[in-house]
Amino acid sequence: MPPLPPALRAVTPREVSQRLQAERGGAPFLLHLDGEGRQRIVELTGEVESLTIGRQPDSAVALTWDTEVSRLHAVLERAGGDWTLSDEGLSRNGSYVNDRRLRGKHRLCDGDAIRIGTSVLIFRAGRQADVPTTMTATEHEPPELSPAQLRVLVALCAPAEDGTPAGPRSNREIAEELFLSVETVKSHLHVLFEVFDLTELPQNRKRVELVRRAAEAGVLRAAVR
C-alpha cells in the first residue's frame, strides 16, 4: 500500500486503529485531517453515487476551515467499480491529484493524494485495489519502439540474462549508462508511458508498472536476444 504523506502519518494510536478498521472493512474511503489536525475518514459506501467536496458545511466532504477551498470545489463520482474526481471549473484555485492539476475527470487509484486548497485527502481503494490490473495479451505483437526508446526501456528494467526485469532504475542511472542527459531520459520515458497506456497512473507507480507491462509484452526478452 502506498505510503502516506508525513502530515497524515503523525496521528494517535486510536486514529491508527480507526484506519486499520476502515481498511479491513474493504470499502473505498477518503482520509484527511480537519482544521484542528484530527483525522477524518469518509467511507464511500452504500448507494451514494456522488459526493461534493467544498467549504460549504453541507458538503459531503466539508473543508470548512480551508479558506482556499471554494464553496463547491470538486465532485467525487462512482463509475462502475471505480471512483473519479472532477473539478470542471467549479473551483477558483483548482484541484490537484499527485501534484498534477486536474483537467476534466480523473479515475482515482489507491493511494492517490488529492490536494484541494491547503488540504490533502488520500484515496484508499479498499479491496478493489487487490484486483490485478488488466494484463497485456501476450499473443499480441509488442509495441513498436524506436531504438532510443528501447535502449531507455531496457536500461530502466535492468533485465537479467534470462530477460526478467530487475529494475526499475532511476533517471540518473539510466542517463549515466546510456551517456544521455537526464532530460532526454525523462522525454523518452514520457513517450513510453503513453505507449503502454500508463499516463493516468500515479507518478510513483508508473515506472514499476512499465517494467511489468514491458515484460508481459515480450519487449525485454526480445531485446536481450
Coordinates of N, CA and C in Angstrom, one line a residue:
M1 N 0.9 -1.2 0.0 CA 0.0 0.0 0.0 C 0.9 1.2 0.0
P2 N 0.6 2.3 -0.8 CA 1.5 3.4 -0.9 C 1.6 4.1 0.4
P3 N 2.7 4.7 0.7 CA 2.9 5.4 2.0 C 2.1 6.7 2.0
L4 N 1.8 7.1 3.3 CA 1.0 8.4 3.5 C 2.0 9.5 3.5
P5 N 1.5 10.7 3.2 CA 2.4 11.9 3.4 C 2.7 12.1 4.9
P6 N 3.8 12.7 5.2 CA 4.2 12.8 6.7 C 3.2 13.4 7.5
A7 N 2.4 14.4 7.0 CA 1.4 15.1 7.9 C 0.3 14.1 8.3
L8 N 0.1 13.1 7.5 CA -1.0 12.1 7.8 C -0.5 10.9 8.5
R9 N 0.8 10.8 8.7 CA 1.3 9.7 9.5 C 1.4 10.0 11.0
A10 N 1.5 11.2 11.4 CA 1.6 11.6 12.8 C 0.3 11.7 13.4
V11 N -0.3 10.6 13.8 CA -1.6 10.6 14.4 C -1.6 9.7 15.7
T12 N -2.7 9.7 16.4 CA -2.7 9.0 17.7 C -2.9 7.5 17.4
P13 N -2.6 6.6 18.4 CA -2.8 5.2 18.3 C -4.3 4.9 18.0
R14 N -5.2 5.7 18.6 CA -6.6 5.5 18.3 C -7.0 5.7 16.9
E15 N -6.4 6.8 16.3 CA -6.6 7.1 14.9 C -6.0 6.0 14.0
V16 N -4.8 5.5 14.3 CA -4.3 4.4 13.6 C -5.2 3.2 13.6
S17 N -5.8 2.9 14.7 CA -6.8 1.8 14.9 C -8.0 2.1 14.0
Q18 N -8.4 3.3 13.9 CA -9.6 3.6 13.0 C -9.2 3.4 11.5
R19 N -8.0 3.7 11.2 CA -7.6 3.5 9.8 C -7.6 2.0 9.5
L20 N -7.0 1.2 10.4 CA -7.0 -0.2 10.1 C -8.4 -0.8 10.0
Q21 N -9.3 -0.3 10.9 CA -10.6 -0.8 10.8 C -11.3 -0.4 9.5
A22 N -11.0 0.8 9.0 CA -11.6 1.2 7.7 C -11.0 0.3 6.5
E23 N -9.7 0.0 6.6 CA -9.1 -0.8 5.6 C -9.6 -2.2 5.6
R24 N -9.8 -2.8 6.8 CA -10.4 -4.1 6.9 C -11.8 -4.2 6.5
G25 N -12.5 -3.1 6.5 CA -13.9 -3.0 6.0 C -14.0 -3.3 4.6
G26 N -12.9 -3.0 3.8 CA -12.9 -3.3 2.4 C -13.5 -2.3 1.5
A27 N -14.1 -1.3 2.0 CA -14.8 -0.3 1.1 C -13.8 0.8 0.8
P28 N -13.9 1.5 -0.3 CA -13.1 2.7 -0.6 C -13.4 3.8 0.5
F29 N -12.4 4.6 0.7 CA -12.6 5.7 1.7 C -11.6 6.8 1.4
L30 N -11.9 8.0 1.9 CA -11.0 9.2 1.9 C -10.5 9.4 3.3
L31 N -9.2 9.8 3.4 CA -8.6 10.0 4.6 C -8.0 11.4 4.6
H32 N -8.3 12.2 5.6 CA -7.7 13.6 5.7 C -7.8 14.1 7.1
L33 N -7.1 15.2 7.4 CA -7.1 15.8 8.7 C -8.0 17.1 8.6
D34 N -8.7 17.4 9.7 CA -9.5 18.6 9.7 C -8.7 19.8 10.2
G35 N -9.4 21.0 10.4 CA -8.7 22.2 10.7 C -7.9 22.1 12.0
E36 N -8.2 21.2 12.9 CA -7.5 21.1 14.2 C -6.6 19.9 14.2
G37 N -6.3 19.3 13.0 CA -5.4 18.2 12.9 C -6.0 16.8 13.3
R38 N -7.3 16.8 13.4 CA -7.9 15.5 13.8 C -8.2 14.7 12.5
Q39 N -8.1 13.4 12.6 CA -8.3 12.5 11.5 C -9.8 12.4 11.1
R40 N -10.0 12.4 9.8 CA -11.4 12.2 9.3 C -11.4 11.2 8.2
I41 N -12.3 10.2 8.3 CA -12.4 9.1 7.4 C -13.8 9.2 6.8
V42 N -13.9 9.3 5.4 CA -15.1 9.4 4.7 C -15.3 8.1 3.9
E43 N -16.1 7.2 4.3 CA -16.3 5.9 3.6 C -17.2 6.1 2.4
L44 N -16.8 5.5 1.3 CA -17.5 5.6 0.0 C -18.3 4.4 -0.2
T45 N -19.4 4.2 0.6 CA -20.2 3.0 0.6 C -21.6 3.3 0.3
G46 N -22.4 2.2 0.3 CA -23.9 2.3 0.2 C -24.3 2.7 -1.2
E47 N -25.4 3.3 -1.4 CA -26.0 3.6 -2.7 C -25.5 5.0 -3.2
V48 N -24.7 5.7 -2.5 CA -24.2 7.0 -2.9 C -23.4 6.9 -4.2
E49 N -23.8 7.7 -5.2 CA -23.1 7.7 -6.5 C -22.2 8.9 -6.7
S50 N -22.4 9.9 -5.9 CA -21.6 11.1 -6.0 C -21.5 11.9 -4.7
L51 N -20.4 12.5 -4.4 CA -20.3 13.3 -3.2 C -19.6 14.7 -3.6
T52 N -20.0 15.7 -2.9 CA -19.4 17.0 -3.2 C -18.3 17.3 -2.2
I53 N -17.2 18.0 -2.6 CA -16.2 18.5 -1.8 C -16.1 20.0 -1.8
G54 N -16.2 20.6 -0.7 CA -16.2 22.1 -0.7 C -16.2 22.7 0.7
R55 N -16.2 24.0 0.7 CA -16.2 24.7 2.0 C -17.5 24.9 2.7
Q56 N -18.6 24.6 1.9 CA -19.9 24.6 2.5 C -20.1 23.6 3.5
P57 N -20.7 23.9 4.7 CA -20.9 22.9 5.7 C -21.7 21.7 5.3
D58 N -22.6 21.8 4.3 CA -23.4 20.7 3.9 C -22.8 19.9 2.8
S59 N -21.5 20.1 2.5 CA -20.8 19.3 1.5 C -20.6 17.9 2.1
A60 N -20.6 16.9 1.3 CA -20.3 15.5 1.8 C -18.9 15.5 2.5
V61 N -18.0 16.1 1.8 CA -16.6 16.3 2.4 C -16.4 17.8 2.6
A62 N -16.7 18.2 3.8 CA -16.8 19.7 4.2 C -15.4 20.1 4.7
L63 N -14.7 21.0 4.0 CA -13.4 21.5 4.4 C -13.7 23.0 4.8
T64 N -14.5 23.1 5.8 CA -15.0 24.5 6.2 C -13.9 25.4 6.7
W65 N -12.8 24.9 7.2 CA -11.7 25.7 7.8 C -10.7 26.2 6.7
D66 N -10.8 25.6 5.5 CA -9.8 25.9 4.5 C -10.3 27.1 3.6
T67 N -9.7 28.3 3.8 CA -10.2 29.5 3.0 C -9.8 29.4 1.5
E68 N -8.9 28.5 1.1 CA -8.5 28.4 -0.3 C -9.4 27.4 -1.0
V69 N -10.4 26.8 -0.3 CA -11.3 25.9 -0.9 C -12.6 26.6 -1.3
S70 N -13.1 26.4 -2.5 CA -14.3 27.1 -3.0 C -15.5 26.4 -2.3
R71 N -16.6 27.2 -2.3 CA -17.9 26.7 -1.7 C -18.2 25.3 -2.2
L72 N -18.2 25.2 -3.5 CA -18.4 23.9 -4.2 C -17.1 23.7 -5.0
H73 N -16.2 22.8 -4.6 CA -14.9 22.8 -5.2 C -14.7 21.6 -6.2
A74 N -15.1 20.4 -5.9 CA -15.0 19.3 -6.7 C -16.0 18.2 -6.4
V75 N -16.1 17.2 -7.3 CA -17.1 16.2 -7.1 C -16.5 14.8 -7.3
L76 N -16.8 14.0 -6.4 CA -16.5 12.5 -6.5 C -17.6 11.8 -7.0
E77 N -17.4 10.9 -8.0 CA -18.5 10.2 -8.7 C -18.0 8.7 -8.8
R78 N -19.0 7.8 -8.6 CA -18.8 6.4 -8.8 C -18.9 6.1 -10.3
A79 N -18.0 5.3 -10.8 CA -18.0 4.9 -12.2 C -17.8 3.4 -12.3
G80 N -18.9 2.6 -12.2 CA -18.7 1.2 -12.1 C -18.1 0.8 -10.8
G81 N -17.0 0.2 -10.8 CA -16.3 -0.2 -9.5 C -15.3 0.8 -9.1
D82 N -15.1 1.9 -9.9 CA -14.1 2.9 -9.6 C -14.7 4.2 -9.1
W83 N -13.9 5.1 -8.6 CA -14.3 6.4 -8.3 C -13.5 7.4 -9.1
T84 N -14.2 8.5 -9.5 CA -13.5 9.5 -10.3 C -13.6 10.9 -9.5
L85 N -12.7 11.8 -9.8 CA -12.7 13.1 -9.3 C -12.8 14.1 -10.4
S86 N -13.7 15.1 -10.3 CA -13.8 16.1 -11.3 C -13.9 17.5 -10.7
D87 N -13.4 18.5 -11.4 CA -13.5 19.9 -10.9 C -14.3 20.7 -11.9
E88 N -14.1 20.5 -13.2 CA -14.9 21.1 -14.3 C -15.1 22.6 -14.1
G89 N -14.0 23.3 -13.6 CA -14.1 24.7 -13.5 C -14.9 25.2 -12.3
L90 N -15.2 24.3 -11.3 CA -16.0 24.7 -10.2 C -15.3 25.5 -9.2
S91 N -14.0 25.3 -9.1 CA -13.2 25.9 -8.1 C -12.4 27.1 -8.6
R92 N -12.0 28.0 -7.7 CA -11.2 29.2 -8.1 C -9.7 28.8 -8.1
N93 N -9.3 27.9 -7.2 CA -7.8 27.6 -7.1 C -7.4 26.3 -7.7
G94 N -8.4 25.5 -8.3 CA -8.1 24.3 -8.9 C -8.0 23.1 -7.9
S95 N -7.9 21.9 -8.5 CA -7.7 20.7 -7.7 C -6.5 19.9 -8.3
Y96 N -5.8 19.2 -7.4 CA -4.6 18.5 -7.9 C -4.6 17.1 -7.4
V97 N -4.2 16.2 -8.3 CA -4.0 14.8 -7.9 C -2.5 14.4 -8.1
N98 N -1.9 14.0 -7.0 CA -0.5 13.7 -7.0 C 0.3 14.9 -7.6
D99 N 0.0 16.1 -7.2 CA 0.6 17.3 -7.6 C 0.5 17.7 -9.0
R100 N -0.5 17.1 -9.7 CA -0.8 17.5 -11.1 C -2.1 18.1 -11.1
R101 N -2.3 19.3 -11.8 CA -3.6 19.9 -11.8 C -4.6 19.1 -12.6
L102 N -5.7 19.0 -12.0 CA -6.8 18.2 -12.6 C -7.4 18.9 -13.8
R103 N -7.5 18.1 -14.9 CA -8.1 18.6 -16.1 C -9.2 17.6 -16.4
G104 N -10.5 18.1 -16.3 CA -11.6 17.2 -16.6 C -11.8 16.2 -15.5
K105 N -11.9 14.9 -15.9 CA -12.2 13.9 -14.9 C -11.0 12.9 -14.7
H106 N -10.8 12.5 -13.5 CA -9.6 11.6 -13.2 C -10.1 10.4 -12.5
R107 N -9.7 9.2 -13.0 CA -10.0 8.0 -12.3 C -9.0 7.8 -11.1
L108 N -9.5 7.7 -9.9 CA -8.7 7.6 -8.8 C -8.1 6.2 -8.6
C109 N -6.8 6.1 -8.2 CA -6.2 4.8 -7.9 C -5.8 4.8 -6.4
D110 N -5.6 3.7 -5.9 CA -5.3 3.5 -4.5 C -4.0 4.3 -4.1
G111 N -4.1 5.2 -3.1 CA -3.0 6.0 -2.6 C -2.9 7.3 -3.3
D112 N -3.8 7.7 -4.2 CA -3.8 9.0 -4.8 C -3.9 10.1 -3.8
A113 N -3.1 11.1 -3.9 CA -3.1 12.3 -3.0 C -3.9 13.4 -3.7
I114 N -5.0 13.8 -3.1 CA -5.8 14.9 -3.7 C -5.6 16.1 -2.9
R115 N -5.1 17.2 -3.6 CA -4.9 18.4 -2.9 C -5.9 19.5 -3.3
I116 N -6.7 19.9 -2.4 CA -7.8 20.9 -2.6 C -7.5 22.0 -1.6
G117 N -7.2 23.2 -2.1 CA -6.8 24.3 -1.2 C -5.5 23.9 -0.5
T118 N -5.4 24.0 0.8 CA -4.2 23.6 1.5 C -4.4 22.2 2.1
S119 N -5.6 21.6 1.8 CA -5.9 20.3 2.4 C -5.5 19.1 1.5
V120 N -5.1 18.0 2.1 CA -4.7 16.8 1.4 C -5.6 15.7 1.8
L121 N -6.2 15.0 0.8 CA -7.0 13.9 1.1 C -6.4 12.7 0.3
I122 N -6.3 11.6 1.0 CA -5.8 10.4 0.5 C -6.9 9.4 0.1
F123 N -6.9 8.9 -1.1 CA -7.9 8.0 -1.6 C -7.4 6.5 -1.3
R124 N -8.2 5.7 -0.6 CA -7.9 4.3 -0.5 C -9.0 3.5 -1.2
A125 N -8.5 2.6 -2.1 CA -9.5 1.9 -3.0 C -10.1 0.7 -2.3
G126 N -9.7 0.3 -1.1 CA -10.3 -0.8 -0.4 C -9.9 -2.1 -1.1
R127 N -10.8 -3.1 -1.1 CA -10.5 -4.4 -1.6 C -10.3 -4.4 -3.1
Q128 N -10.9 -3.4 -3.8 CA -10.7 -3.4 -5.3 C -9.3 -3.1 -5.6
A129 N -8.4 -2.6 -4.7 CA -7.0 -2.4 -5.0 C -6.3 -3.7 -5.2
D130 N -6.9 -4.8 -4.6 CA -6.2 -6.1 -4.7 C -6.5 -6.8 -6.0
V131 N -7.4 -6.2 -6.8 CA -7.8 -6.8 -8.1 C -6.6 -6.5 -9.1
P132 N -6.0 -7.5 -9.8 CA -4.9 -7.2 -10.7 C -5.3 -6.3 -11.8
T133 N -4.4 -5.4 -12.2 CA -4.7 -4.6 -13.4 C -4.8 -5.5 -14.6
T134 N -5.4 -5.0 -15.7 CA -5.6 -5.8 -16.9 C -4.2 -6.1 -17.5
M135 N -4.0 -7.4 -17.8 CA -2.7 -7.7 -18.3 C -2.7 -7.6 -19.8
T136 N -1.5 -7.2 -20.3 CA -1.3 -7.1 -21.8 C -1.4 -8.5 -22.4
A137 N -2.1 -8.7 -23.4 CA -2.3 -10.0 -24.0 C -0.9 -10.4 -24.6
T138 N -0.4 -11.5 -24.2 CA 1.0 -11.9 -24.6 C 1.0 -12.4 -26.1
E139 N -0.2 -12.7 -26.6 CA -0.2 -13.2 -28.0 C -0.2 -12.0 -29.0
H140 N -0.3 -10.8 -28.5 CA -0.3 -9.6 -29.3 C 1.2 -9.3 -29.6
E141 N 1.4 -8.6 -30.8 CA 2.7 -8.1 -31.1 C 3.2 -7.0 -30.1
P142 N 4.4 -7.0 -29.7 CA 4.9 -6.0 -28.8 C 4.8 -4.6 -29.5
P143 N 4.6 -3.6 -28.7 CA 4.5 -2.2 -29.4 C 5.8 -1.9 -30.1
E144 N 5.7 -1.1 -31.2 CA 6.8 -0.6 -31.9 C 7.5 0.5 -31.2
L145 N 8.8 0.3 -30.9 CA 9.6 1.3 -30.2 C 10.8 1.7 -31.1
S146 N 11.2 3.0 -31.0 CA 12.4 3.4 -31.7 C 13.6 2.8 -30.9
P147 N 14.7 2.7 -31.6 CA 15.9 2.1 -31.0 C 16.3 2.9 -29.7
A148 N 16.1 4.2 -29.7 CA 16.4 5.0 -28.5 C 15.5 4.7 -27.4
Q149 N 14.2 4.6 -27.7 CA 13.2 4.2 -26.7 C 13.5 2.9 -26.1
L150 N 13.8 1.9 -26.9 CA 14.1 0.6 -26.5 C 15.3 0.5 -25.6
R151 N 16.3 1.3 -25.9 CA 17.5 1.3 -25.0 C 17.2 1.9 -23.6
V152 N 16.4 2.9 -23.6 CA 16.0 3.5 -22.3 C 15.1 2.5 -21.5
L153 N 14.2 1.8 -22.2 CA 13.4 0.8 -21.5 C 14.2 -0.3 -21.0
V154 N 15.1 -0.8 -21.7 CA 16.0 -1.9 -21.3 C 16.8 -1.4 -20.1
A155 N 17.4 -0.2 -20.1 CA 18.1 0.3 -19.0 C 17.3 0.5 -17.8
L156 N 16.0 1.0 -18.0 CA 15.1 1.1 -16.8 C 14.9 -0.2 -16.1
C157 N 14.6 -1.2 -16.9 CA 14.3 -2.5 -16.4 C 15.5 -3.3 -15.9
A158 N 16.7 -3.0 -16.4 CA 17.9 -3.7 -16.0 C 17.7 -5.2 -16.1
P159 N 17.3 -5.7 -17.2 CA 16.9 -7.1 -17.3 C 18.1 -8.1 -17.1
A160 N 17.8 -9.2 -16.4 CA 18.9 -10.2 -16.3 C 19.1 -10.9 -17.6
E161 N 20.0 -11.9 -17.6 CA 20.3 -12.6 -18.8 C 19.1 -13.4 -19.4
D162 N 18.2 -13.8 -18.5 CA 17.0 -14.6 -18.9 C 15.9 -13.6 -19.4
G163 N 16.1 -12.3 -19.3 CA 15.1 -11.4 -19.8 C 14.1 -10.9 -18.7
T164 N 14.3 -11.4 -17.5 CA 13.4 -11.0 -16.4 C 13.8 -9.6 -15.8
P165 N 12.9 -8.8 -15.5 CA 13.3 -7.4 -15.0 C 13.8 -7.4 -13.6
A166 N 14.8 -6.5 -13.4 CA 15.3 -6.4 -12.0 C 15.3 -4.9 -11.6
G167 N 14.7 -4.1 -12.4 CA 14.6 -2.6 -12.1 C 13.5 -2.3 -11.2
P168 N 13.0 -1.0 -11.3 CA 13.4 0.0 -12.2 C 14.6 0.8 -11.7
R169 N 15.4 1.3 -12.6 CA 16.5 2.2 -12.2 C 16.0 3.7 -12.2
S170 N 16.8 4.5 -11.6 CA 16.5 6.0 -11.6 C 16.9 6.6 -12.9
N171 N 16.3 7.8 -13.2 CA 16.7 8.5 -14.4 C 18.2 8.8 -14.5
R172 N 18.8 9.1 -13.4 CA 20.2 9.4 -13.4 C 21.0 8.1 -13.8
E173 N 20.7 7.0 -13.2 CA 21.4 5.8 -13.5 C 21.2 5.4 -15.0
I174 N 20.0 5.6 -15.6 CA 19.8 5.3 -17.0 C 20.7 6.3 -17.8
A175 N 20.6 7.6 -17.4 CA 21.4 8.6 -18.2 C 22.9 8.3 -18.2
E176 N 23.4 7.9 -17.1 CA 24.9 7.6 -17.0 C 25.2 6.3 -17.8
E177 N 24.3 5.3 -17.8 CA 24.6 4.1 -18.6 C 24.6 4.4 -20.1
L178 N 23.7 5.2 -20.5 CA 23.5 5.4 -21.9 C 24.1 6.7 -22.4
F179 N 24.8 7.4 -21.6 CA 25.5 8.7 -21.9 C 24.5 9.7 -22.5
L180 N 23.4 9.8 -21.8 CA 22.3 10.8 -22.2 C 22.2 11.8 -21.0
S181 N 21.5 12.9 -21.4 CA 21.1 13.8 -20.3 C 19.9 13.2 -19.6
V182 N 19.7 13.7 -18.3 CA 18.5 13.2 -17.5 C 17.2 13.7 -18.2
E183 N 17.2 14.9 -18.8 CA 16.0 15.4 -19.5 C 15.7 14.6 -20.7
T184 N 16.7 14.1 -21.4 CA 16.4 13.2 -22.6 C 15.8 11.9 -22.1
V185 N 16.3 11.3 -21.0 CA 15.7 10.1 -20.4 C 14.3 10.4 -20.0
K186 N 14.0 11.5 -19.4 CA 12.6 11.8 -19.0 C 11.7 11.9 -20.2
S187 N 12.2 12.5 -21.3 CA 11.4 12.6 -22.5 C 11.0 11.3 -23.1
H188 N 12.0 10.4 -23.1 CA 11.7 9.0 -23.7 C 10.8 8.3 -22.8
L189 N 10.9 8.4 -21.5 CA 10.0 7.7 -20.5 C 8.6 8.2 -20.7
H190 N 8.4 9.5 -20.9 CA 7.1 10.1 -21.1 C 6.4 9.5 -22.3
V191 N 7.1 9.2 -23.4 CA 6.6 8.6 -24.5 C 6.2 7.1 -24.2
L192 N 7.1 6.5 -23.5 CA 6.9 5.1 -23.1 C 5.6 4.9 -22.2
F193 N 5.4 5.9 -21.3 CA 4.2 5.8 -20.5 C 3.0 5.9 -21.4
E194 N 3.0 6.7 -22.4 CA 1.9 6.8 -23.3 C 1.7 5.5 -24.2
V195 N 2.8 5.0 -24.7 CA 2.7 3.8 -25.5 C 2.1 2.6 -24.7
F196 N 2.5 2.5 -23.4 CA 2.0 1.4 -22.6 C 0.7 1.8 -21.8
D197 N 0.1 2.9 -22.1 CA -1.2 3.4 -21.5 C -1.1 3.5 -20.0
L198 N -0.1 4.3 -19.6 CA 0.2 4.5 -18.1 C 0.0 5.9 -17.7
T199 N -0.4 6.8 -18.5 CA -0.4 8.2 -18.2 C -1.3 8.6 -17.1
E200 N -2.4 7.8 -16.8 CA -3.3 8.2 -15.7 C -2.9 7.6 -14.3
L201 N -1.8 6.7 -14.3 CA -1.4 6.2 -13.0 C -0.6 7.2 -12.2
P202 N -0.7 7.1 -10.9 CA 0.2 8.0 -10.0 C 1.6 7.9 -10.4
Q203 N 2.4 9.0 -10.3 CA 3.7 9.0 -10.8 C 4.6 7.9 -10.1
N204 N 4.3 7.6 -8.8 CA 5.1 6.7 -8.1 C 4.8 5.2 -8.5
R205 N 3.9 5.0 -9.4 CA 3.5 3.6 -9.8 C 3.9 3.4 -11.3
K206 N 4.1 4.5 -12.0 CA 4.3 4.4 -13.5 C 5.5 3.5 -13.8
R207 N 6.6 3.7 -13.2 CA 7.9 3.0 -13.6 C 7.8 1.5 -13.3
V208 N 7.3 1.2 -12.1 CA 7.1 -0.3 -11.8 C 6.1 -0.9 -12.8
E209 N 5.0 -0.2 -13.1 CA 4.0 -0.8 -14.0 C 4.6 -0.9 -15.4
L210 N 5.4 0.1 -15.8 CA 6.1 0.0 -17.1 C 6.9 -1.2 -17.3
V211 N 7.7 -1.5 -16.2 CA 8.6 -2.7 -16.2 C 7.7 -4.0 -16.4
R212 N 6.6 -4.0 -15.6 CA 5.7 -5.2 -15.7 C 5.1 -5.4 -17.0
R213 N 4.6 -4.3 -17.6 CA 3.9 -4.5 -18.9 C 4.9 -4.7 -20.0
A214 N 6.1 -4.1 -19.9 CA 7.1 -4.4 -21.0 C 7.5 -5.9 -20.9
A215 N 7.6 -6.4 -19.7 CA 8.0 -7.9 -19.6 C 6.9 -8.8 -20.1
E216 N 5.6 -8.4 -19.8 CA 4.5 -9.2 -20.3 C 4.3 -9.2 -21.8
A217 N 4.7 -8.0 -22.4 CA 4.5 -7.8 -23.8 C 5.7 -8.5 -24.6
G218 N 6.7 -9.0 -23.9 CA 7.8 -9.7 -24.5 C 8.9 -8.7 -25.0
V219 N 8.8 -7.5 -24.7 CA 9.7 -6.5 -25.2 C 11.1 -6.7 -24.6
L220 N 11.2 -7.0 -23.3 CA 12.5 -7.2 -22.7 C 13.2 -8.5 -23.2
R221 N 12.4 -9.6 -23.3 CA 13.0 -10.8 -23.8 C 13.5 -10.7 -25.2
A222 N 12.8 -10.0 -26.1 CA 13.2 -9.8 -27.4 C 14.4 -8.9 -27.5
A223 N 14.5 -8.0 -26.6 CA 15.7 -7.0 -26.6 C 17.0 -7.6 -26.3
V224 N 17.0 -8.7 -25.5 CA 18.2 -9.3 -25.0 C 18.7 -10.5 -25.8
R225 N 17.9 -10.8 -26.9 CA 18.2 -11.9 -27.7 C 19.4 -11.6 -28.6

